[in-house]
C-alpha cells in the first residue's frame, strides 16, 4: 500500500514536461544554495520525490511530511524540539498549506538561532501567475494554489525575525505542457534572467533566523560606592593565596580610597 501524499495533484503534475522543467531548475539552484550551509540536522518538508538536500554535507539529513519520508508529520505541527534543526528546506508547501502562517511559525520554532530556511514557491508576478488567473481557483494543481509574492513572503519572514539573505527566480517559459514548446522557447530563460529577473515562474528564497543577544546593563557606580561594595568580598576572602595576590592587593587599594 502506497503512503498518502500531502498534495497528490501536485506530485502528479511534477511528472509532466512542465513539472520536470521546473524541478530541473529548482534542483540546480537548491544544490548551489545548500552546499555551504553547515550544522548537524537538516530536514526537507514537501516534494519527497526530489532530494533537495543532496548537495548539503550535514551528518543527518532527512525528509518529513507525507509520502516517501522518514518522519510523517503535519507541516503546521512539526514533531521536533525547539531549536533542534539547522536547515529547513520548504519546496512548494506554503502556497498549498491551509495555514501558511502557522507553517512558518513552526519552522521558526524548530530552527536553531542563526538557522537557515530555503523556500521554493510559484511566483504570482509571472507567466505562471497569469496562467493561474486564467484557470481560476477551480483548476487542478498547481494552478489553484495561493501564490505568495516575494515581497509578501519577505514581510512574513521579517515578522518572525528572519533576515532574507538572497533570492532568485527562474522558469520564464510560458506555462505550456508540451515538451516541444518548452524547448523552442528556452531562449526566454536567458532573456528573462537578464531583463526581468524577478519575473520567473518560480522563485527560491534563503533566509536566516536572527536572535537578538541580551546586553547586561550594570549600575553606574562612583568610586566610593564601588569601595563599599568590594569591602565585604575582601573581608570574606581573608589572606590571599599566591595565585591571586595581585588581584587582592588591588582590591585592598580600592578599600583604602
CSV table of C-alpha atoms in Angstrom, one decimal, residues 47-218:
chain,number,residue,atom,x,y,z
A,47,UNK,CA,8.1,17.2,-2.6
A,48,UNK,CA,9.8,14.0,-1.3
A,49,UNK,CA,10.3,12.6,-4.9
A,50,UNK,CA,13.2,15.0,-5.2
A,51,UNK,CA,16.2,15.3,-2.9
A,52,UNK,CA,16.9,19.0,-2.4
A,53,UNK,CA,19.4,18.2,0.3
A,54,UNK,CA,21.7,16.1,-1.8
A,55,UNK,CA,24.4,18.7,-2.0
A,56,UNK,CA,24.4,19.5,1.7
A,57,UNK,CA,27.0,18.0,4.0
A,58,UNK,CA,25.3,17.9,7.3
A,59,UNK,CA,25.6,14.5,9.1
A,60,UNK,CA,21.8,14.0,9.5
A,61,UNK,CA,19.6,14.8,6.5
A,62,UNK,CA,16.0,13.6,6.2
A,63,UNK,CA,12.6,14.2,4.7
A,64,UNK,CA,9.4,15.0,6.6
A,65,UNK,CA,5.7,15.4,5.6
A,66,UNK,CA,3.8,12.6,3.8
A,67,UNK,CA,4.7,10.1,1.2
A,68,UNK,CA,8.2,8.5,0.9
A,69,UNK,CA,9.6,10.3,4.0
A,70,UNK,CA,11.4,9.4,7.2
A,71,UNK,CA,9.1,11.3,9.5
A,72,UNK,CA,5.4,11.7,8.7
A,73,UNK,CA,4.1,15.0,10.1
A,74,UNK,CA,1.7,17.8,9.7
A,75,UNK,CA,3.6,20.8,8.4
A,76,UNK,CA,1.7,23.1,10.9
A,77,UNK,CA,2.7,20.9,13.9
A,78,UNK,CA,6.2,19.7,13.5
A,79,UNK,CA,7.3,16.9,15.9
A,80,UNK,CA,10.7,18.4,16.5
A,81,UNK,CA,12.1,20.0,19.7
A,82,UNK,CA,12.6,23.8,19.7
A,83,UNK,CA,15.9,24.9,18.3
A,84,UNK,CA,16.9,21.5,17.1
A,85,UNK,CA,17.2,21.9,13.3
A,86,UNK,CA,19.9,23.8,11.5
A,87,UNK,CA,18.4,23.8,8.0
A,88,UNK,CA,14.8,23.5,6.7
A,89,UNK,CA,14.1,23.2,3.0
A,90,UNK,CA,10.5,24.1,2.1
A,91,UNK,CA,9.6,23.4,-1.5
A,92,UNK,CA,6.1,24.3,-2.6
A,93,UNK,CA,4.4,23.9,0.8
A,94,UNK,CA,3.2,27.4,1.7
A,95,UNK,CA,1.1,28.1,-1.4
A,96,UNK,CA,-0.9,24.9,-0.8
A,97,UNK,CA,-1.0,24.7,3.0
A,98,UNK,CA,-4.2,25.5,4.8
A,99,UNK,CA,-2.4,27.9,7.2
A,100,UNK,CA,0.9,29.0,5.7
A,101,UNK,CA,1.5,31.4,8.6
A,102,UNK,CA,1.5,28.5,11.1
A,103,UNK,CA,3.8,26.5,8.9
A,104,UNK,CA,6.4,29.4,9.0
A,105,UNK,CA,5.9,29.7,12.8
A,106,UNK,CA,6.7,26.1,13.2
A,107,UNK,CA,9.8,26.4,11.0
A,108,UNK,CA,10.9,29.3,13.2
A,109,UNK,CA,10.3,27.3,16.4
A,110,UNK,CA,12.4,24.3,15.4
A,111,UNK,CA,15.3,26.2,13.9
A,112,UNK,CA,18.4,27.0,16.0
A,113,UNK,CA,19.5,30.6,16.3
A,114,UNK,CA,21.2,31.6,13.0
A,115,UNK,CA,19.4,28.5,11.4
A,116,UNK,CA,18.5,28.6,7.7
A,117,UNK,CA,15.3,28.1,5.7
A,118,UNK,CA,15.2,27.8,1.9
A,119,UNK,CA,11.7,28.2,0.4
A,120,UNK,CA,10.6,27.5,-3.2
A,121,UNK,CA,7.3,28.9,-4.4
A,122,UNK,CA,5.3,29.8,-7.5
A,123,UNK,CA,5.6,33.4,-8.4
A,124,UNK,CA,2.2,35.3,-8.9
A,125,UNK,CA,4.0,38.1,-10.8
A,126,UNK,CA,4.9,35.8,-13.8
A,127,UNK,CA,3.5,34.0,-16.8
A,128,UNK,CA,2.8,31.1,-14.3
A,129,UNK,CA,0.8,33.6,-12.2
A,130,UNK,CA,-1.1,34.7,-15.4
A,131,UNK,CA,-2.0,31.0,-16.1
A,132,UNK,CA,-3.3,30.7,-12.6
A,133,UNK,CA,-5.5,33.8,-13.1
A,134,UNK,CA,-6.9,32.4,-16.3
A,135,UNK,CA,-7.7,28.9,-14.8
A,136,UNK,CA,-9.1,30.2,-11.5
A,137,UNK,CA,-9.4,28.5,-8.2
A,138,UNK,CA,-11.3,25.5,-9.6
A,139,UNK,CA,-8.2,24.5,-11.6
A,140,UNK,CA,-6.0,21.5,-10.9
A,141,UNK,CA,-2.6,21.5,-9.3
A,142,UNK,CA,-0.6,23.7,-9.2
A,143,UNK,CA,-2.8,26.5,-10.6
A,144,UNK,CA,-5.3,26.8,-7.7
A,145,UNK,CA,-2.7,27.4,-5.0
A,146,UNK,CA,-2.5,30.7,-3.1
A,147,UNK,CA,0.7,32.0,-4.7
A,148,UNK,CA,2.8,34.3,-2.4
A,149,UNK,CA,4.7,37.2,-3.9
A,150,UNK,CA,8.4,37.6,-2.8
A,151,UNK,CA,7.5,40.9,-1.1
A,152,UNK,CA,4.7,39.4,0.9
A,153,UNK,CA,6.8,36.4,1.9
A,154,UNK,CA,9.7,38.6,3.0
A,155,UNK,CA,7.2,40.6,5.2
A,156,UNK,CA,6.1,37.3,6.8
A,157,UNK,CA,9.7,36.2,7.4
A,158,UNK,CA,10.6,39.6,8.9
A,159,UNK,CA,7.8,39.4,11.4
A,160,UNK,CA,9.3,36.1,12.6
A,161,UNK,CA,12.8,37.6,12.9
A,162,UNK,CA,14.1,36.1,9.7
A,163,UNK,CA,16.6,38.0,7.6
A,164,UNK,CA,16.3,37.4,3.8
A,165,UNK,CA,19.7,36.5,2.6
A,166,UNK,CA,19.2,36.1,-1.1
A,167,UNK,CA,16.5,35.1,-3.6
A,168,UNK,CA,16.5,34.0,-7.3
A,169,UNK,CA,13.7,33.4,-9.8
A,170,UNK,CA,13.6,31.2,-12.9
A,171,UNK,CA,11.5,29.3,-15.4
A,172,UNK,CA,10.5,32.2,-17.7
A,173,UNK,CA,8.9,30.0,-20.4
A,174,UNK,CA,5.1,30.3,-20.6
A,175,UNK,CA,3.2,27.6,-18.7
A,176,UNK,CA,2.8,25.2,-21.6
A,177,UNK,CA,2.5,21.5,-21.1
A,178,UNK,CA,4.0,20.3,-24.4
A,179,UNK,CA,7.7,19.5,-24.3
A,180,UNK,CA,8.3,20.8,-27.8
A,181,UNK,CA,7.2,24.3,-26.9
A,182,UNK,CA,9.2,24.3,-23.7
A,183,UNK,CA,12.3,23.5,-25.8
A,184,UNK,CA,11.5,26.0,-28.5
A,185,UNK,CA,11.0,28.8,-26.0
A,186,UNK,CA,14.0,28.2,-23.9
A,187,UNK,CA,15.6,31.4,-25.1
A,188,UNK,CA,13.1,33.2,-22.8
A,189,UNK,CA,15.1,31.9,-19.8
A,190,UNK,CA,18.2,33.7,-20.9
A,191,UNK,CA,16.3,36.8,-21.8
A,192,UNK,CA,14.3,36.8,-18.5
A,193,UNK,CA,17.3,36.4,-16.3
A,194,UNK,CA,18.8,39.5,-17.9
A,195,UNK,CA,15.8,41.8,-18.5
A,196,UNK,CA,13.2,40.7,-15.9
A,197,UNK,CA,15.0,38.8,-13.2
A,198,UNK,CA,12.1,38.9,-10.7
A,199,UNK,CA,9.5,37.6,-13.2
A,200,UNK,CA,10.3,33.9,-13.3
A,201,UNK,CA,7.5,31.3,-12.8
A,202,UNK,CA,9.1,30.1,-9.6
A,203,UNK,CA,11.4,31.6,-7.0
A,204,UNK,CA,13.7,30.4,-4.2
A,205,UNK,CA,14.4,32.5,-1.2
A,206,UNK,CA,17.1,31.8,1.5
A,207,UNK,CA,16.5,33.4,5.0
A,208,UNK,CA,18.4,33.2,8.3
A,209,UNK,CA,16.8,33.1,11.8
A,210,UNK,CA,18.2,36.1,13.7
A,211,UNK,CA,18.0,36.1,17.5
A,212,UNK,CA,18.9,39.4,19.2
A,213,UNK,CA,21.5,39.0,22.0
A,214,UNK,CA,20.9,40.2,25.5
A,215,UNK,CA,23.1,43.0,26.9
A,216,UNK,CA,23.6,43.2,30.7
A,217,UNK,CA,23.1,46.7,32.0
A,218,UNK,CA,25.3,47.3,35.0
